[in-house]
Tab-separated table of C-alpha atoms and ligand atoms in Angstrom:
chain	number	residue	atom	x	y	z
A	1	MET	CA	-9.827	-55.310	-33.597
A	2	LYS	CA	-8.964	-52.917	-30.838
A	3	ASN	CA	-6.373	-51.233	-33.037
A	4	VAL	CA	-8.855	-50.795	-35.828
A	5	PHE	CA	-11.245	-49.214	-33.428
A	6	VAL	CA	-8.584	-46.797	-32.203
A	7	ILE	CA	-7.717	-45.826	-35.749
A	8	PHE	CA	-11.368	-45.379	-36.499
A	9	VAL	CA	-11.770	-43.016	-33.541
A	10	VAL	CA	-8.670	-41.083	-34.507
A	11	VAL	CA	-9.975	-40.681	-38.040
A	12	LEU	CA	-13.344	-39.566	-36.707
A	13	VAL	CA	-11.753	-36.979	-34.420
A	14	ALA	CA	-9.515	-35.785	-37.216
A	15	THR	CA	-12.452	-35.409	-39.580
A	16	ALA	CA	-14.466	-33.580	-36.954
A	17	ALA	CA	-11.552	-31.211	-36.352
A	18	ALA	CA	-11.081	-30.672	-40.071
A	19	LYS	CA	-14.784	-29.956	-40.485
A	20	LYS	CA	-14.685	-27.496	-37.610
A	21	GLY	CA	-11.685	-25.775	-39.174
A	22	TRP	CA	-13.426	-25.623	-42.498
A	23	LYS	CA	-16.544	-24.145	-40.878
A	24	LEU	CA	-14.480	-21.569	-39.070
A	25	ARG	CA	-12.715	-20.566	-42.238
A	26	GLN	CA	-16.070	-20.430	-44.004
A	27	ARG	CA	-17.406	-18.159	-41.301
A	28	GLN	CA	-14.415	-15.896	-41.556
A	29	GLN	CA	-14.240	-15.779	-45.316
A	30	CYS	CA	-17.878	-16.134	-46.351
A	31	LYS	CA	-20.334	-13.513	-45.142
A	32	TYR	CA	-24.022	-14.290	-45.498
A	33	ASP	CA	-27.283	-12.433	-45.311
A	34	LYS	CA	-29.556	-14.398	-43.032
A	35	SER	CA	-33.269	-14.708	-43.535
A	36	ALA	CA	-35.594	-14.787	-40.535
A	37	TRP	CA	-36.147	-18.220	-39.024
A	38	SER	CA	-39.225	-19.995	-40.334
A	39	ASP	CA	-42.068	-20.995	-38.048
A	40	CYS	CA	-41.722	-24.353	-36.381
A	41	ASP	CA	-42.669	-27.142	-38.743
A	42	THR	CA	-44.551	-29.405	-36.334
A	43	LYS	CA	-44.290	-32.381	-38.633
A	44	THR	CA	-40.487	-32.458	-38.665
A	45	ASN	CA	-40.077	-30.410	-35.467
A	46	THR	CA	-37.588	-28.125	-37.233
A	47	VAL	CA	-37.137	-24.488	-38.131
A	48	ASN	CA	-34.922	-23.330	-40.940
A	49	ARG	CA	-33.444	-20.259	-42.467
A	50	VAL	CA	-31.615	-19.531	-45.678
A	51	LEU	CA	-28.225	-17.893	-45.858
A	52	THR	CA	-27.310	-16.108	-49.087
A	53	LEU	CA	-23.726	-15.146	-49.799
A	54	LYS	CA	-23.082	-11.440	-49.242
A	55	SER	CA	-19.333	-11.427	-49.784
A	56	GLY	CA	-16.617	-14.009	-49.787
A	57	LYS	CA	-13.825	-15.704	-51.609
A	58	GLU	CA	-13.982	-18.596	-53.984
A	59	GLY	CA	-15.295	-21.800	-52.520
A	60	CYS	CA	-18.037	-20.138	-50.496
A	61	GLN	CA	-21.380	-21.790	-50.889
A	62	GLN	CA	-23.848	-19.522	-52.652
A	63	THR	CA	-26.736	-20.420	-50.372
A	64	GLN	CA	-27.050	-22.520	-47.260
A	65	ASN	CA	-30.109	-23.985	-45.690
A	66	GLN	CA	-29.713	-24.034	-41.898
A	67	THR	CA	-32.017	-26.400	-40.109
A	68	ILE	CA	-32.293	-26.922	-36.353
A	69	THR	CA	-34.905	-28.539	-34.120
A	70	CYS	CA	-37.664	-26.352	-32.730
A	71	ASP	CA	-36.530	-27.132	-29.161
A	72	ARG	CA	-33.064	-25.984	-29.908
A	73	PHE	CA	-34.475	-22.874	-31.585
A	74	ASP	CA	-36.528	-22.106	-28.471
A	75	ARG	CA	-33.519	-22.585	-26.249
A	76	LEU	CA	-31.483	-20.375	-28.541
A	77	GLN	CA	-34.084	-17.618	-28.449
A	78	ALA	CA	-34.373	-17.822	-24.669
A	79	TRP	CA	-30.608	-17.684	-24.337
A	80	LYS	CA	-30.401	-14.696	-26.668
A	81	ILE	CA	-33.034	-12.805	-24.724
A	82	LYS	CA	-31.312	-13.595	-21.458
A	83	LYS	CA	-27.989	-12.514	-22.839
A	84	ALA	CA	-29.372	-9.247	-24.161
A	85	GLU	CA	-31.053	-8.633	-20.848
A	86	SER	CA	-27.936	-9.249	-18.800
A	87	ARG	CA	-25.918	-7.110	-21.154
A	88	ARG	CA	-28.434	-4.301	-20.772
A	89	GLU	CA	-28.386	-4.710	-16.997
A	90	LEU	CA	-24.636	-4.616	-16.943
A	91	GLN	CA	-24.605	-1.506	-19.079
A	92	GLU	CA	-27.129	0.130	-16.794
A	93	LYS	CA	-25.155	-0.792	-13.702
A	94	LYS	CA	-22.022	0.589	-15.249
A	95	HIS	CA	-23.805	3.752	-16.177
A	96	HIS	CA	-25.221	4.124	-12.672
A	97	ARG	CA	-21.887	3.492	-11.077
A	98	LYS	CA	-20.300	6.117	-13.254
A	99	GLU	CA	-23.015	8.584	-12.364
A	100	ARG	CA	-22.670	7.848	-8.667
A	101	GLN	CA	-18.924	8.220	-8.864
A	102	GLN	CA	-19.267	11.519	-10.650
A	103	GLU	CA	-21.797	12.692	-8.072
A	104	MET	CA	-19.581	11.648	-5.195
A	105	LYS	CA	-16.611	13.374	-6.748
A	106	GLU	CA	-18.580	16.571	-7.150
A	107	ASN	CA	-19.890	16.354	-3.610
A	108	LYS	CA	-16.444	15.798	-2.251
A	109	GLN	CA	-15.141	18.749	-4.206
A	110	LEU	CA	-17.958	20.890	-2.877
A	111	VAL	CA	-17.373	19.817	0.700
A	112	LYS	CA	-13.671	20.401	0.310
A	113	GLU	CA	-14.214	23.899	-0.966
A	114	GLN	CA	-16.696	24.566	1.800
A	115	LEU	CA	-14.285	23.255	4.374
A	116	LYS	CA	-11.544	25.450	3.064
A	117	ARG	CA	-13.607	28.548	3.607
A	118	CYS	CA	-15.857	27.524	6.491
A	119	ARG	CA	-14.728	26.023	9.771
A	120	TYR	CA	-17.208	24.382	12.067
A	121	GLU	CA	-17.345	23.217	15.625
A	122	HIS	CA	-19.402	20.133	16.194
A	123	SER	CA	-21.420	18.755	19.053
A	124	ASP	CA	-21.130	15.200	20.297
A	125	TRP	CA	-23.228	12.643	18.495
A	126	SER	CA	-26.771	12.449	19.797
A	127	GLU	CA	-28.042	9.311	21.490
A	128	CYS	CA	-29.176	6.673	19.022
A	129	ASP	CA	-32.790	7.265	18.099
A	130	GLN	CA	-34.127	3.710	18.246
A	131	ALA	CA	-37.208	4.551	16.165
A	132	THR	CA	-35.294	5.785	13.152
A	133	ASN	CA	-31.975	4.046	13.913
A	134	THR	CA	-30.125	7.321	13.392
A	135	VAL	CA	-27.775	9.624	15.243
A	136	THR	CA	-27.191	13.295	14.489
A	137	ARG	CA	-24.434	15.768	15.066
A	138	ASN	CA	-24.744	19.541	14.845
A	139	PHE	CA	-22.143	21.721	13.246
A	140	THR	CA	-21.999	25.455	13.980
A	141	LEU	CA	-19.855	27.910	12.092
A	142	SER	CA	-16.813	28.996	14.066
A	143	GLU	CA	-14.866	30.766	11.369
A	144	GLY	CA	-15.582	31.590	7.776
A	145	GLU	CA	-16.404	34.064	5.105
A	146	GLN	CA	-19.736	35.107	3.785
A	147	GLY	CA	-21.705	32.346	2.149
A	148	CYS	CA	-20.857	29.796	4.801
A	149	GLU	CA	-23.803	27.922	6.191
A	150	GLN	CA	-24.409	29.023	9.788
A	151	SER	CA	-25.032	25.481	10.936
A	152	HIS	CA	-25.856	22.087	9.578
A	153	THR	CA	-26.683	18.679	10.885
A	154	ILE	CA	-25.320	15.381	9.746
A	155	THR	CA	-27.453	12.286	10.154
A	156	ILE	CA	-26.159	8.756	9.857
A	157	THR	CA	-27.447	5.377	10.949
A	158	CYS	CA	-26.529	4.150	14.410
A	159	ASP	CA	-24.905	1.125	12.803
A	160	LYS	CA	-22.651	3.317	10.783
A	161	LEU	CA	-21.651	5.304	13.844
A	162	ASN	CA	-20.934	2.060	15.658
A	163	ARG	CA	-18.809	0.908	12.786
A	164	ILE	CA	-16.959	4.207	12.691
A	165	GLN	CA	-16.342	4.170	16.407
A	166	ALA	CA	-15.228	0.560	16.355
A	167	TRP	CA	-12.890	1.386	13.522
A	168	LYS	CA	-11.517	4.399	15.369
A	169	ALA	CA	-11.009	2.383	18.530
A	170	LYS	CA	-9.220	-0.270	16.534
A	171	LYS	CA	-7.078	2.321	14.855
A	172	SER	CA	-6.115	3.981	18.100
A	173	ASP	CA	-5.468	0.568	19.633
A	174	ARG	CA	-3.166	-0.279	16.793
A	175	LYS	CA	-1.412	3.038	17.180
A	176	GLN	CA	-1.008	2.486	20.903
A	177	ASN	CA	0.295	-0.997	20.230
A	178	ARG	CA	2.831	0.340	17.806
A	179	ILE	CA	3.933	2.942	20.324
A	180	ASP	CA	4.196	0.316	23.045
A	181	GLU	CA	6.142	-1.950	20.762
A	182	LYS	CA	8.539	0.798	19.833
A	183	LEU	CA	9.012	1.715	23.453
A	184	GLN	CA	9.658	-1.872	24.355
A	185	MET	CA	12.128	-2.298	21.556
A	186	LYS	CA	13.886	0.854	22.634
A	187	GLN	CA	14.001	-0.408	26.201
A	188	GLU	CA	15.388	-3.734	25.027
A	189	ARG	CA	18.035	-2.072	22.921
A	190	LYS	CA	19.008	0.091	25.854
A	191	GLU	CA	19.318	-2.902	28.140
A	192	LYS	CA	21.304	-4.798	25.558
A	193	ARG	CA	23.672	-1.890	25.166
A	194	LYS	CA	23.996	-1.611	28.931
A	195	LEU	CA	24.788	-5.284	29.172
A	196	GLU	CA	27.317	-5.023	26.392
A	197	LYS	CA	28.897	-2.070	28.087
A	198	GLU	CA	29.096	-3.924	31.382
A	199	GLN	CA	30.642	-6.826	29.558
A	200	ARG	CA	33.114	-4.526	27.905
A	201	LEU	CA	33.998	-2.932	31.194
A	202	LYS	CA	34.430	-6.294	32.821
A	203	CYS	CA	36.506	-7.734	30.006
A	204	LYS	CA	39.597	-5.776	29.097
A	205	TYR	CA	41.170	-6.476	25.758
A	206	ASP	CA	44.356	-5.587	24.042
A	207	LYS	CA	43.320	-4.315	20.633
A	208	GLU	CA	45.380	-4.610	17.523
A	209	ASP	CA	45.151	-1.874	14.941
A	210	TRP	CA	42.496	-2.225	12.290
A	211	SER	CA	43.584	-3.963	9.107
A	212	GLU	CA	43.565	-2.208	5.752
A	213	CYS	CA	40.320	-2.474	3.833
A	214	ASP	CA	40.304	-5.816	2.030
A	215	ASN	CA	38.703	-4.919	-1.278
A	216	THR	CA	37.783	-8.471	-2.189
A	217	THR	CA	35.598	-8.949	0.893
A	218	ASN	CA	35.090	-5.211	1.516
A	219	THR	CA	35.881	-5.662	5.202
A	220	VAL	CA	38.335	-4.507	7.800
A	221	THR	CA	39.285	-6.678	10.762
A	222	ARG	CA	41.052	-6.513	14.029
A	223	VAL	CA	41.869	-9.030	16.694
A	224	MET	CA	41.184	-8.313	20.342
A	225	THR	CA	42.957	-10.499	22.911
A	226	LEU	CA	41.817	-10.738	26.499
A	227	ARG	CA	44.335	-9.370	28.978
A	228	ASP	CA	45.756	-11.834	31.463
A	229	GLY	CA	43.800	-12.777	34.525
A	230	GLU	CA	40.406	-11.450	33.574
A	231	GLU	CA	36.908	-12.823	34.164
A	232	GLU	CA	36.051	-16.326	33.122
A	233	GLU	CA	32.993	-15.424	31.040
A	234	CYS	CA	35.012	-13.172	28.762
A	235	GLU	CA	35.837	-14.446	25.301
A	236	PRO	CA	39.598	-14.967	25.125
A	237	ILE	CA	39.922	-13.739	21.533
A	238	ILE	CA	37.461	-11.656	19.567
A	239	ASN	CA	37.833	-11.246	15.849
A	240	VAL	CA	35.982	-8.086	14.917
A	241	ILE	CA	34.922	-7.859	11.276
A	242	ILE	CA	33.057	-4.889	9.900
A	243	SER	CA	32.480	-3.545	6.421
A	244	CYS	CA	34.887	-0.941	5.129
A	245	SER	CA	32.068	1.560	4.741
A	246	LYS	CA	31.031	1.079	8.354
A	247	PHE	CA	34.630	1.497	9.429
A	248	GLU	CA	34.781	4.666	7.384
A	249	ARG	CA	31.607	5.957	9.055
A	250	ILE	CA	32.936	5.148	12.505
A	251	GLN	CA	36.168	6.958	11.788
A	252	GLN	CA	34.275	10.000	10.577
A	253	TRP	CA	31.997	9.887	13.592
A	254	LYS	CA	34.993	9.669	15.920
A	255	ALA	CA	36.648	12.596	14.191
A	256	ARG	CA	33.481	14.661	14.538
A	257	LYS	CA	33.166	13.690	18.179
A	258	MET	CA	36.738	14.689	18.829
A	259	GLU	CA	36.165	17.989	17.064
A	260	ARG	CA	33.105	18.720	19.157
A	261	LYS	CA	34.978	17.830	22.303
A	262	ASN	CA	37.787	20.200	21.377
A	263	GLU	CA	35.309	22.942	20.602
A	264	LYS	CA	33.674	22.498	23.972
A	265	LYS	CA	37.049	22.616	25.663
A	266	GLU	CA	37.952	25.805	23.824
A	267	ASN	CA	34.634	27.361	24.738
A	268	LYS	CA	35.132	26.513	28.365
A	269	MET	CA	38.571	28.004	28.303
A	270	PHE	CA	37.273	31.123	26.625
A	271	ILE	CA	34.544	31.528	29.232
A	272	ARG	CA	37.050	31.035	32.044
A	273	GLU	CA	39.289	33.703	30.575
A	274	GLN	CA	36.350	36.055	30.266
A	275	LYS	CA	35.442	35.451	33.866
A	276	ASN	CA	38.996	36.097	34.986
A	277	MET	CA	39.096	39.306	33.012
A	278	TRP	CA	35.831	40.404	34.530
A	279	LYS	CA	37.138	39.637	38.022
A	280	GLU	CA	40.323	41.588	37.355
A	281	ASN	CA	38.331	44.546	36.079
A	282	LYS	CA	36.197	44.472	39.181
A	283	LYS	CA	39.295	44.451	41.309
A	284	ILE	CA	40.747	47.399	39.411
A	285	VAL	CA	37.528	49.374	39.765
A	286	LYS	CA	37.454	48.638	43.495
A	287	GLU	CA	41.037	49.795	43.933
A	288	GLN	CA	40.396	52.952	41.957
A	289	ARG	CA	37.389	53.777	44.159
A	290	ARG	CA	39.505	53.517	47.227
B	1	LIG	C1	-34.537	-25.968	-46.389
B	1	LIG	O1	-34.677	-27.268	-45.788
B	1	LIG	C2	-35.982	-27.536	-45.337
B	1	LIG	C3	-36.006	-28.870	-44.600
B	1	LIG	O2	-34.936	-29.679	-45.030
B	1	LIG	C4	-36.988	-27.507	-46.494
B	1	LIG	O3	-38.268	-27.758	-46.046
B	1	LIG	C5	-36.921	-26.153	-47.169
B	1	LIG	O4	-37.730	-26.115	-48.292
B	1	LIG	C6	-35.483	-25.803	-47.549
B	1	LIG	N1	-35.475	-24.435	-48.036
B	1	LIG	C7	-34.720	-24.039	-49.044
B	1	LIG	C8	-34.819	-22.614	-49.423
B	1	LIG	O5	-33.949	-24.782	-49.595
B	2	LIG	C1	-28.883	19.877	17.352
B	2	LIG	O1	-29.619	21.065	17.344
B	2	LIG	C2	-31.004	20.885	17.548
B	2	LIG	C3	-31.695	22.236	17.396
B	2	LIG	O2	-30.951	23.271	17.977
B	2	LIG	C4	-31.218	20.285	18.940
B	2	LIG	O3	-32.617	20.071	19.178
B	2	LIG	C5	-30.485	18.975	19.042
B	2	LIG	O4	-30.574	18.432	20.334
B	2	LIG	C6	-29.031	19.165	18.677
B	2	LIG	N1	-28.389	17.867	18.603
B	2	LIG	C7	-27.216	17.602	19.202
B	2	LIG	C8	-26.701	16.238	18.982
B	2	LIG	O5	-26.610	18.417	19.877
B	3	LIG	C1	42.502	-3.035	-3.817
B	3	LIG	O1	42.583	-1.639	-3.975
B	3	LIG	C2	43.891	-1.142	-4.198
B	3	LIG	C3	43.826	0.379	-4.210
B	3	LIG	O2	42.614	0.868	-4.695
B	3	LIG	C4	44.424	-1.711	-5.498
B	3	LIG	O3	45.734	-1.254	-5.731
B	3	LIG	C5	44.416	-3.223	-5.407
B	3	LIG	O4	44.829	-3.789	-6.616
B	3	LIG	C6	43.033	-3.737	-5.047
B	3	LIG	N1	43.090	-5.138	-4.818
B	3	LIG	C7	42.181	-5.973	-5.286
B	3	LIG	C8	42.356	-7.406	-4.942
B	3	LIG	O5	41.231	-5.583	-5.942
């Protein structure tokens, strides 16, 4: 019995789906002219309208008589009105937004152009006027061509000023924090380097030459072995592994450093020679005077 029931349901669902599909196809393929809905027939509590085929393929019904209950019709009408209304509202909102955006854009452009030509100095904000909940700030022309306004006043609500000032404070706080953080990190790095240097100075290693670049791992290595009789906290063997590119960079940096050192040396020597020459000349002049 249960099985029969299940089959029955399945058949029902299938038929419903098929009917829906057929209706959909009908709607797509058969286009109808629709008459106005009739008045509500109070006896049957229904309204109806007649659809007459406008265009469509074979199999379209020539006419259809659509009947729905008056309640449903009322609900449908109400829904349609609401929908139209909300659509209109949306359209209006969109239109307004567009207008506002356009206006703002134009204003901004204007202000920008003004600013380019006219420079102003401004006063501090006035105290908040409790009655109007506004603050003002005066701008007076400091630099500008003809056509610049001599002065103007900007008025905003006290709340807005508060928000702006809070925002500015927050921003500057954040900036300060970032600066502090950076400073701290720098300090930490410095200390770490110092420590490492101390460690290095304390622990003396015999260093092997660097290996060739291993192009499967893209690394170069070298082994450093602690010299006899050094501190206890020193690692006995350190295997240094760095990437070939880093090695390359270090080599280049060393070469540059060496070059600069040599240059400095040469400069020093040159200056010393110059000084000597100058001294000699002085001596010669002195002797000649005698
Ligand atoms: C449509 O159906 C309704 C109610 O079934 C009936 O009163 C009306 O006469 C029908 N109209 C047409 C054009 O068939
Ligand atoms: C702005 O200027 C007006 C008129 O000169 C003055 O009364 C007012 O106090 C000024 N406001 C500020 C905030 O300086
Ligand atoms: C590593 O590079 C050298 C020279 O470019 C090449 O002769 C050698 O075959 C490479 N080895 C591997 C494992 O790729």
